[in-house]
């Protein structure tokens, strides 16, 4: 009987944590400071009274790239690139409403070049208009910090690369033990307040993959194998 009560109690705790994680997947400690960091470094728009607004996959990917060094000059350099090797189904689906001149094309190509582009399911689509979710966000952020081998720079949800990156994110500081999602299998959509926290955590990480404005023929995507500085320190140097 005692063991039965323990099992029932454990199940109830797991259920409660999973329910809680749907509404609060990321610990919102120091939210004010995270907003300031995101605003100061101009990596995502910090909107008034919009903390509970969901963030699209497109905006999240765009923000991650700005956090690791992307700027308008780098975007212009990539605009002159052949985009034939990136997922294009996003642009062909009528409900996505992208044009071939949209900057999202460029964003996808840069992310592919850095091996950050993570598509949904086994498709080649990024589905930029959909909400970004916890597991996908964590894997993209961890990909900035990891040497991940992918199929032409693209990894898909539930692939070996995706699962490896998601697990690593729990040990690198991207996801913390106090995030409710750390204990659960739920995968809720992220709100702006969650994204502010995650991006602030990324900026505190020692830089690995990053984008550099060299204004010469070197590739814009670079690797800092020495992890010589944080992303925040790097942005301080380049801004």
PDB file of N, CA and C in Angstrom, residues 57-58 60-62 64-65 68 70 74 78 83 86-87 103-119 126 140 143-144 148 150-155 209 211 221:
ATOM      1  N   UNK A  57       8.788  30.936 -35.762  1.00  0.00           N
ATOM      2  CA  UNK A  57      10.067  30.290 -36.025  1.00  0.00           C
ATOM      3  C   UNK A  57      10.975  31.209 -36.845  1.00  0.00           C
ATOM      4  N   UNK A  58      10.379  31.980 -37.742  1.00  0.00           N
ATOM      5  CA  UNK A  58      11.151  32.918 -38.559  1.00  0.00           C
ATOM      6  C   UNK A  58      11.814  33.986 -37.688  1.00  0.00           C
ATOM      7  N   UNK A  60      12.403  33.893 -34.491  1.00  0.00           N
ATOM      8  CA  UNK A  60      13.369  33.294 -33.578  1.00  0.00           C
ATOM      9  C   UNK A  60      14.696  33.040 -34.282  1.00  0.00           C
ATOM     10  N   UNK A  61      14.646  32.435 -35.471  1.00  0.00           N
ATOM     11  CA  UNK A  61      15.876  32.154 -36.204  1.00  0.00           C
ATOM     12  C   UNK A  61      16.613  33.445 -36.534  1.00  0.00           C
ATOM     13  N   UNK A  62      15.877  34.457 -36.943  1.00  0.00           N
ATOM     14  CA  UNK A  62      16.445  35.771 -37.244  1.00  0.00           C
ATOM     15  C   UNK A  62      17.161  36.332 -36.013  1.00  0.00           C
ATOM     16  N   UNK A  64      18.379  34.684 -33.371  1.00  0.00           N
ATOM     17  CA  UNK A  64      19.568  33.899 -33.046  1.00  0.00           C
ATOM     18  C   UNK A  64      20.748  34.341 -33.905  1.00  0.00           C
ATOM     19  N   UNK A  65      20.500  34.565 -35.189  1.00  0.00           N
ATOM     20  CA  UNK A  65      21.584  34.976 -36.088  1.00  0.00           C
ATOM     21  C   UNK A  65      22.114  36.360 -35.723  1.00  0.00           C
ATOM     22  N   UNK A  68      24.527  36.132 -32.840  1.00  0.00           N
ATOM     23  CA  UNK A  68      25.866  35.595 -33.087  1.00  0.00           C
ATOM     24  C   UNK A  68      26.629  36.404 -34.132  1.00  0.00           C
ATOM     25  N   UNK A  70      25.217  38.528 -36.957  1.00  0.00           N
ATOM     26  CA  UNK A  70      24.677  38.945 -38.248  1.00  0.00           C
ATOM     27  C   UNK A  70      24.394  40.444 -38.259  1.00  0.00           C
ATOM     28  N   UNK A  74      26.389  41.602 -43.803  1.00  0.00           N
ATOM     29  CA  UNK A  74      26.438  40.150 -44.001  1.00  0.00           C
ATOM     30  C   UNK A  74      25.221  39.683 -44.781  1.00  0.00           C
ATOM     31  N   UNK A  78      25.151  37.672 -48.462  1.00  0.00           N
ATOM     32  CA  UNK A  78      24.437  36.422 -48.723  1.00  0.00           C
ATOM     33  C   UNK A  78      23.338  36.590 -49.757  1.00  0.00           C
ATOM     34  N   UNK A  83      20.509  30.408 -53.791  1.00  0.00           N
ATOM     35  CA  UNK A  83      19.735  29.803 -52.717  1.00  0.00           C
ATOM     36  C   UNK A  83      19.151  28.438 -53.091  1.00  0.00           C
ATOM     37  N   UNK A  86      18.650  25.504 -50.276  1.00  0.00           N
ATOM     38  CA  UNK A  86      17.932  25.614 -49.008  1.00  0.00           C
ATOM     39  C   UNK A  86      16.511  25.092 -49.178  1.00  0.00           C
ATOM     40  N   UNK A  87      15.832  24.776 -48.068  1.00  0.00           N
ATOM     41  CA  UNK A  87      14.441  24.323 -48.177  1.00  0.00           C
ATOM     42  C   UNK A  87      13.584  25.390 -48.842  1.00  0.00           C
ATOM     43  N   UNK A 103      13.576  38.454 -47.286  1.00  0.00           N
ATOM     44  CA  UNK A 103      14.802  38.258 -46.517  1.00  0.00           C
ATOM     45  C   UNK A 103      14.858  36.900 -45.830  1.00  0.00           C
ATOM     46  N   UNK A 104      13.695  36.282 -45.660  1.00  0.00           N
ATOM     47  CA  UNK A 104      13.660  34.975 -45.005  1.00  0.00           C
ATOM     48  C   UNK A 104      14.464  33.942 -45.801  1.00  0.00           C
ATOM     49  N   UNK A 105      14.477  34.086 -47.118  1.00  0.00           N
ATOM     50  CA  UNK A 105      15.331  33.240 -47.960  1.00  0.00           C
ATOM     51  C   UNK A 105      16.782  33.330 -47.482  1.00  0.00           C
ATOM     52  N   UNK A 106      17.241  34.560 -47.299  1.00  0.00           N
ATOM     53  CA  UNK A 106      18.624  34.790 -46.888  1.00  0.00           C
ATOM     54  C   UNK A 106      18.884  34.237 -45.494  1.00  0.00           C
ATOM     55  N   UNK A 107      17.932  34.465 -44.588  1.00  0.00           N
ATOM     56  CA  UNK A 107      18.070  33.977 -43.218  1.00  0.00           C
ATOM     57  C   UNK A 107      18.229  32.452 -43.211  1.00  0.00           C
ATOM     58  N   UNK A 108      17.399  31.776 -43.984  1.00  0.00           N
ATOM     59  CA  UNK A 108      17.482  30.310 -44.056  1.00  0.00           C
ATOM     60  C   UNK A 108      18.837  29.872 -44.597  1.00  0.00           C
ATOM     61  N   UNK A 109      19.330  30.575 -45.602  1.00  0.00           N
ATOM     62  CA  UNK A 109      20.606  30.177 -46.197  1.00  0.00           C
ATOM     63  C   UNK A 109      21.756  30.385 -45.211  1.00  0.00           C
ATOM     64  N   UNK A 110      21.750  31.491 -44.496  1.00  0.00           N
ATOM     65  CA  UNK A 110      22.801  31.743 -43.494  1.00  0.00           C
ATOM     66  C   UNK A 110      22.765  30.658 -42.419  1.00  0.00           C
ATOM     67  N   UNK A 111      21.562  30.330 -41.945  1.00  0.00           N
ATOM     68  CA  UNK A 111      21.420  29.293 -40.922  1.00  0.00           C
ATOM     69  C   UNK A 111      21.899  27.940 -41.450  1.00  0.00           C
ATOM     70  N   UNK A 112      21.628  27.658 -42.713  1.00  0.00           N
ATOM     71  CA  UNK A 112      22.099  26.416 -43.320  1.00  0.00           C
ATOM     72  C   UNK A 112      23.617  26.393 -43.388  1.00  0.00           C
ATOM     73  N   UNK A 113      24.207  27.530 -43.736  1.00  0.00           N
ATOM     74  CA  UNK A 113      25.660  27.635 -43.838  1.00  0.00           C
ATOM     75  C   UNK A 113      26.318  27.359 -42.485  1.00  0.00           C
ATOM     76  N   UNK A 114      25.656  27.783 -41.416  1.00  0.00           N
ATOM     77  CA  UNK A 114      26.176  27.583 -40.059  1.00  0.00           C
ATOM     78  C   UNK A 114      25.740  26.245 -39.455  1.00  0.00           C
ATOM     79  N   UNK A 115      24.987  25.469 -40.222  1.00  0.00           N
ATOM     80  CA  UNK A 115      24.427  24.189 -39.738  1.00  0.00           C
ATOM     81  C   UNK A 115      23.536  24.410 -38.524  1.00  0.00           C
ATOM     82  N   UNK A 116      22.697  25.442 -38.644  1.00  0.00           N
ATOM     83  CA  UNK A 116      21.722  25.751 -37.606  1.00  0.00           C
ATOM     84  C   UNK A 116      20.296  25.497 -38.071  1.00  0.00           C
ATOM     85  N   UNK A 117      20.090  25.258 -39.363  1.00  0.00           N
ATOM     86  CA  UNK A 117      18.727  25.207 -39.895  1.00  0.00           C
ATOM     87  C   UNK A 117      18.053  23.907 -39.497  1.00  0.00           C
ATOM     88  N   UNK A 118      17.022  24.023 -38.695  1.00  0.00           N
ATOM     89  CA  UNK A 118      16.318  22.851 -38.165  1.00  0.00           C
ATOM     90  C   UNK A 118      14.889  22.865 -38.679  1.00  0.00           C
ATOM     91  N   UNK A 119      14.541  21.857 -39.484  1.00  0.00           N
ATOM     92  CA  UNK A 119      13.207  21.807 -40.079  1.00  0.00           C
ATOM     93  C   UNK A 119      12.282  20.938 -39.238  1.00  0.00           C
ATOM     94  N   UNK A 126      11.103  24.784 -43.345  1.00  0.00           N
ATOM     95  CA  UNK A 126      11.366  25.366 -42.032  1.00  0.00           C
ATOM     96  C   UNK A 126      10.063  25.794 -41.343  1.00  0.00           C
ATOM     97  N   UNK A 140      18.356  24.611 -31.716  1.00  0.00           N
ATOM     98  CA  UNK A 140      18.978  25.628 -32.568  1.00  0.00           C
ATOM     99  C   UNK A 140      20.036  26.398 -31.782  1.00  0.00           C
ATOM    100  N   UNK A 143      23.020  24.287 -31.289  1.00  0.00           N
ATOM    101  CA  UNK A 143      23.768  24.117 -32.539  1.00  0.00           C
ATOM    102  C   UNK A 143      24.781  25.240 -32.737  1.00  0.00           C
ATOM    103  N   UNK A 144      24.513  26.423 -32.136  1.00  0.00           N
ATOM    104  CA  UNK A 144      25.486  27.525 -32.194  1.00  0.00           C
ATOM    105  C   UNK A 144      26.751  27.163 -31.422  1.00  0.00           C
ATOM    106  N   UNK A 148      28.134  20.135 -35.114  1.00  0.00           N
ATOM    107  CA  UNK A 148      27.139  19.130 -35.507  1.00  0.00           C
ATOM    108  C   UNK A 148      27.227  18.885 -37.010  1.00  0.00           C
ATOM    109  N   UNK A 150      25.470  17.707 -40.276  1.00  0.00           N
ATOM    110  CA  UNK A 150      24.097  17.581 -40.756  1.00  0.00           C
ATOM    111  C   UNK A 150      24.074  17.369 -42.259  1.00  0.00           C
ATOM    112  N   UNK A 151      22.914  17.034 -42.765  1.00  0.00           N
ATOM    113  CA  UNK A 151      22.700  16.859 -44.196  1.00  0.00           C
ATOM    114  C   UNK A 151      22.607  18.236 -44.849  1.00  0.00           C
ATOM    115  N   UNK A 152      23.699  18.652 -45.483  1.00  0.00           N
ATOM    116  CA  UNK A 152      23.735  19.966 -46.136  1.00  0.00           C
ATOM    117  C   UNK A 152      23.362  21.107 -45.199  1.00  0.00           C
ATOM    118  N   UNK A 153      23.761  20.976 -43.942  1.00  0.00           N
ATOM    119  CA  UNK A 153      23.506  22.042 -42.991  1.00  0.00           C
ATOM    120  C   UNK A 153      22.115  22.054 -42.406  1.00  0.00           C
ATOM    121  N   UNK A 154      21.335  20.996 -42.655  1.00  0.00           N
ATOM    122  CA  UNK A 154      19.951  20.952 -42.197  1.00  0.00           C
ATOM    123  C   UNK A 154      19.757  19.735 -41.298  1.00  0.00           C
ATOM    124  N   UNK A 155      19.197  19.941 -40.102  1.00  0.00           N
ATOM    125  CA  UNK A 155      18.827  18.790 -39.287  1.00  0.00           C
ATOM    126  C   UNK A 155      17.334  18.838 -39.009  1.00  0.00           C
ATOM    127  N   UNK A 209      30.216  28.981 -33.025  1.00  0.00           N
ATOM    128  CA  UNK A 209      29.874  29.423 -34.383  1.00  0.00           C
ATOM    129  C   UNK A 209      29.462  30.897 -34.319  1.00  0.00           C
ATOM    130  N   UNK A 211      29.148  34.826 -36.893  1.00  0.00           N
ATOM    131  CA  UNK A 211      29.183  35.526 -38.179  1.00  0.00           C
ATOM    132  C   UNK A 211      30.063  36.757 -38.032  1.00  0.00           C
ATOM    133  N   UNK A 221      30.694  33.002 -42.132  1.00  0.00           N
ATOM    134  CA  UNK A 221      30.524  32.091 -41.000  1.00  0.00           C
ATOM    135  C   UNK A 221      31.876  31.573 -40.540  1.00  0.00           C
TER     136      UNK A 221
END
